[in-house]
Amino acid sequence: MIIAVDGPTASGKGTIARALAEHYGLPHLDTGLLYRAVGRQALISDFDPDSPVEALCACGFHDKLLEDPELRSEETGGLASRVSIHPGVRQALFERQRAFALQDGGAVLDGRDIGTVIVPEEADAKLFVTASAAARASRRFREMQENGVDTTLEEITEQIEARDKRDQEREDSPLKPAPDAYVLDTTLMKKEEAFANAIRAVERALKGEN
């Protein structure tokens, strides 16, 4: 079984994807980490993330970089959004994601284009998890505070809105729900409620009811 979970940053898609993977006993891949690793590698190597050529060079990151806690920072998230607009970068990471999704037994993948580009035909269930920009900014701000990061809600809001604009307006694989995806708005939901709704959506999809 393959479950695709897409959506914008801080929507709750990662939490939901991990919970679904545990519930169904499937391996999970946060594909955003791959793009964050490219962005982080660009920074480490002093590459220009806005250059298609230099961003592509950053795709040669070592697997150990995926364990770097800096990948979760807002700075790296912004870099990931910038490198992800380049078709060459997306193509370089495409096969890696496909191979994970199509492994024996299936998998759960979350990202921006899993249901639309990575496994548009193969996914058994597709979710598009979203929330208002204000709700997402508030969640990320609390997370940053808990981690001792010095920032403001205004800064986080600006970063999220800028990332949304880049993700939605890029020519290659823009962020949007797949036609057959279940759209789950978590703006007013607690984690338990969001997960319960996600389970119901997956079960309906498996029965061909979506």
GROMACS .gro file of C-alpha atoms in nm:
model
  210
    1MET     CA    1   0.000   0.000   0.000
    2ILE     CA    2   0.130   0.345  -0.096
    3ILE     CA    3   0.002   0.655   0.083
    4ALA     CA    4   0.087   1.001  -0.050
    5VAL     CA    5   0.062   1.294   0.190
    6ASP     CA    6   0.114   1.641   0.045
    7GLY     CA    7   0.069   1.994   0.174
    8PRO     CA    8   0.238   2.322   0.265
    9THR     CA    9   0.487   2.373   0.545
   10ALA     CA   10   0.364   2.339   0.906
   11SER     CA   11   0.027   2.202   0.797
   12GLY     CA   12   0.074   1.886   1.004
   13LYS     CA   13   0.140   1.658   0.707
   14GLY     CA   14   0.462   1.520   0.854
   15THR     CA   15   0.300   1.431   1.186
   16ILE     CA   16   0.007   1.270   1.005
   17ALA     CA   17   0.233   1.079   0.767
   18ARG     CA   18   0.442   0.939   1.051
   19ALA     CA   19   0.128   0.837   1.241
   20LEU     CA   20  -0.015   0.667   0.930
   21ALA     CA   21   0.312   0.481   0.876
   22GLU     CA   22   0.305   0.354   1.234
   23HIS     CA   23  -0.064   0.264   1.212
   24TYR     CA   24  -0.024   0.060   0.894
   25GLY     CA   25   0.326  -0.070   0.967
   26LEU     CA   26   0.482   0.098   0.664
   27PRO     CA   27   0.818   0.271   0.615
   28HIS     CA   28   0.803   0.650   0.599
   29LEU     CA   29   0.997   0.908   0.399
   30ASP     CA   30   0.985   1.281   0.464
   31THR     CA   31   1.080   1.386   0.111
   32GLY     CA   32   1.115   1.746   0.225
   33LEU     CA   33   1.431   1.638   0.406
   34LEU     CA   34   1.589   1.557   0.071
   35TYR     CA   35   1.531   1.912  -0.050
   36ARG     CA   36   1.640   2.051   0.285
   37ALA     CA   37   1.961   1.851   0.252
   38VAL     CA   38   2.021   2.003  -0.090
   39GLY     CA   39   1.960   2.349   0.053
   40ARG     CA   40   2.187   2.279   0.349
   41GLN     CA   41   2.459   2.143   0.123
   42ALA     CA   42   2.435   2.456  -0.091
   43LEU     CA   43   2.493   2.666   0.220
   44ILE     CA   44   2.782   2.450   0.341
   45SER     CA   45   2.948   2.454  -0.001
   46ASP     CA   46   2.882   2.825  -0.056
   47PHE     CA   47   2.668   2.749  -0.361
   48ASP     CA   48   2.399   2.986  -0.484
   49PRO     CA   49   2.061   2.813  -0.416
   50ASP     CA   50   1.903   3.030  -0.685
   51SER     CA   51   2.143   2.903  -0.950
   52PRO     CA   52   2.014   2.592  -1.134
   53VAL     CA   53   2.369   2.470  -1.191
   54GLU     CA   54   2.499   2.524  -0.838
   55ALA     CA   55   2.182   2.389  -0.677
   56LEU     CA   56   2.214   2.074  -0.886
   57CYS     CA   57   2.571   2.032  -0.762
   58ALA     CA   58   2.436   2.036  -0.407
   59CYS     CA   59   2.229   1.724  -0.485
   60GLY     CA   60   2.543   1.518  -0.431
   61PHE     CA   61   2.505   1.543  -0.053
   62HIS     CA   62   2.616   1.253   0.168
   63ASP     CA   63   2.338   1.049   0.334
   64LYS     CA   64   2.475   1.145   0.676
   65LEU     CA   65   2.357   1.499   0.610
   66LEU     CA   66   1.998   1.375   0.651
   67GLU     CA   67   2.073   1.338   1.024
   68ASP     CA   68   2.184   1.701   1.064
   69PRO     CA   69   1.948   1.877   1.311
   70GLU     CA   70   1.999   2.199   1.116
   71LEU     CA   71   1.778   2.053   0.844
   72ARG     CA   72   1.478   2.141   1.061
   73SER     CA   73   1.568   2.509   1.089
   74GLU     CA   74   1.367   2.783   0.920
   75GLU     CA   75   1.678   2.897   0.735
   76THR     CA   76   1.722   2.554   0.579
   77GLY     CA   77   1.351   2.536   0.502
   78GLY     CA   78   1.377   2.856   0.306
   79LEU     CA   79   1.680   2.725   0.117
   80ALA     CA   80   1.491   2.403   0.038
   81SER     CA   81   1.207   2.604  -0.112
   82ARG     CA   82   1.455   2.798  -0.326
   83VAL     CA   83   1.644   2.497  -0.464
   84SER     CA   84   1.323   2.302  -0.523
   85ILE     CA   85   1.209   2.538  -0.800
   86HIS     CA   86   1.487   2.407  -1.027
   87PRO     CA   87   1.370   2.123  -1.257
   88GLY     CA   88   1.719   1.970  -1.249
   89VAL     CA   89   1.709   1.936  -0.872
   90ARG     CA   90   1.361   1.783  -0.877
   91GLN     CA   91   1.465   1.533  -1.144
   92ALA     CA   92   1.778   1.440  -0.950
   93LEU     CA   93   1.566   1.347  -0.647
   94PHE     CA   94   1.276   1.198  -0.841
   95GLU     CA   95   1.409   0.844  -0.879
   96ARG     CA   96   1.518   0.831  -0.516
   97GLN     CA   97   1.163   0.903  -0.405
   98ARG     CA   98   1.007   0.666  -0.659
   99ALA     CA   99   1.230   0.380  -0.546
  100PHE     CA  100   1.128   0.431  -0.184
  101ALA     CA  101   0.758   0.447  -0.271
  102LEU     CA  102   0.763   0.137  -0.491
  103GLN     CA  103   0.952  -0.090  -0.251
  104ASP     CA  104   0.791  -0.421  -0.163
  105GLY     CA  105   0.501  -0.373   0.077
  106GLY     CA  106   0.458  -0.005   0.001
  107ALA     CA  107   0.534   0.309   0.200
  108VAL     CA  108   0.410   0.644   0.324
  109LEU     CA  109   0.568   0.954   0.171
  110ASP     CA  110   0.501   1.315   0.257
  111GLY     CA  111   0.603   1.620   0.060
  112ARG     CA  112   0.478   1.869  -0.195
  113ASP     CA  113   0.419   1.658  -0.507
  114ILE     CA  114   0.392   1.295  -0.402
  115GLY     CA  115   0.036   1.248  -0.526
  116THR     CA  116   0.080   1.463  -0.836
  117VAL     CA  117   0.429   1.373  -0.961
  118ILE     CA  118   0.607   1.098  -0.767
  119VAL     CA  119   0.332   0.831  -0.757
  120PRO     CA  120   0.026   0.983  -0.929
  121GLU     CA  121  -0.097   0.645  -1.057
  122GLU     CA  122   0.047   0.410  -0.796
  123ALA     CA  123  -0.071   0.574  -0.472
  124ASP     CA  124  -0.357   0.386  -0.310
  125ALA     CA  125  -0.454   0.689  -0.101
  126LYS     CA  126  -0.375   1.057  -0.140
  127LEU     CA  127  -0.411   1.325   0.124
  128PHE     CA  128  -0.355   1.697   0.090
  129VAL     CA  129  -0.307   1.838   0.439
  130THR     CA  130  -0.344   2.213   0.473
  131ALA     CA  131  -0.420   2.490   0.722
  132SER     CA  132  -0.440   2.868   0.722
  133ALA     CA  133  -0.112   3.059   0.699
  134ALA     CA  134  -0.183   3.214   1.038
  135ALA     CA  135  -0.234   2.875   1.204
  136ARG     CA  136   0.078   2.731   1.043
  137ALA     CA  137   0.288   3.030   1.144
  138SER     CA  138   0.164   3.004   1.503
  139ARG     CA  139   0.252   2.634   1.517
  140ARG     CA  140   0.599   2.689   1.377
  141PHE     CA  141   0.658   2.984   1.610
  142ARG     CA  142   0.572   2.772   1.915
  143GLU     CA  143   0.804   2.501   1.788
  144MET     CA  144   1.087   2.750   1.745
  145GLN     CA  145   1.028   2.888   2.094
  146GLU     CA  146   1.040   2.539   2.244
  147ASN     CA  147   1.371   2.481   2.067
  148GLY     CA  148   1.514   2.807   2.194
  149VAL     CA  149   1.527   2.974   1.852
  150ASP     CA  150   1.523   3.354   1.866
  151THR     CA  151   1.261   3.467   1.617
  152THR     CA  152   0.927   3.645   1.599
  153LEU     CA  153   0.582   3.543   1.483
  154GLU     CA  154   0.600   3.813   1.217
  155GLU     CA  155   0.923   3.670   1.077
  156ILE     CA  156   0.783   3.318   1.069
  157THR     CA  157   0.465   3.439   0.899
  158GLU     CA  158   0.664   3.620   0.630
  159GLN     CA  159   0.881   3.313   0.571
  160ILE     CA  160   0.580   3.081   0.541
  161GLU     CA  161   0.398   3.315   0.302
  162ALA     CA  162   0.711   3.348   0.088
  163ARG     CA  163   0.755   2.969   0.077
  164ASP     CA  164   0.390   2.919  -0.012
  165LYS     CA  165   0.424   3.164  -0.300
  166ARG     CA  166   0.738   2.992  -0.436
  167ASP     CA  167   0.591   2.644  -0.396
  168GLN     CA  168   0.259   2.728  -0.557
  169GLU     CA  169   0.392   2.939  -0.844
  170ARG     CA  170   0.691   2.734  -0.959
  171GLU     CA  171   0.655   2.601  -1.312
  172ASP     CA  172   0.775   2.250  -1.231
  173SER     CA  173   0.559   2.044  -0.993
  174PRO     CA  174   0.376   2.330  -0.819
  175LEU     CA  175   0.215   2.263  -0.482
  176LYS     CA  176  -0.149   2.168  -0.539
  177PRO     CA  177  -0.385   1.885  -0.443
  178ALA     CA  178  -0.408   1.589  -0.677
  179PRO     CA  179  -0.754   1.571  -0.838
  180ASP     CA  180  -0.832   1.257  -0.640
  181ALA     CA  181  -0.675   1.367  -0.311
  182TYR     CA  182  -0.872   1.409   0.012
  183VAL     CA  183  -0.815   1.766   0.134
  184LEU     CA  184  -0.774   1.775   0.512
  185ASP     CA  185  -0.780   2.124   0.665
  186THR     CA  186  -0.622   2.104   1.010
  187THR     CA  187  -0.660   2.473   1.100
  188LEU     CA  188  -0.901   2.404   1.387
  189MET     CA  189  -0.803   2.044   1.459
  190LYS     CA  190  -0.599   1.892   1.737
  191LYS     CA  191  -0.349   1.620   1.640
  192GLU     CA  192  -0.578   1.335   1.747
  193GLU     CA  193  -0.869   1.467   1.543
  194ALA     CA  194  -0.654   1.527   1.237
  195PHE     CA  195  -0.512   1.175   1.254
  196ALA     CA  196  -0.859   1.021   1.295
  197ASN     CA  197  -0.977   1.208   0.988
  198ALA     CA  198  -0.670   1.094   0.796
  199ILE     CA  199  -0.735   0.730   0.884
  200ARG     CA  200  -1.095   0.758   0.768
  201ALA     CA  201  -0.981   0.917   0.441
  202VAL     CA  202  -0.729   0.639   0.376
  203GLU     CA  203  -0.984   0.368   0.454
  204ARG     CA  204  -1.236   0.528   0.217
  205ALA     CA  205  -0.973   0.549  -0.054
  206LEU     CA  206  -0.886   0.181  -0.011
  207LYS     CA  207  -1.255   0.100  -0.057
  208GLY     CA  208  -1.271   0.320  -0.366
  209GLU     CA  209  -1.502   0.568  -0.196
  210ASN     CA  210  -1.295   0.885  -0.237
   0.00000   0.00000   0.00000
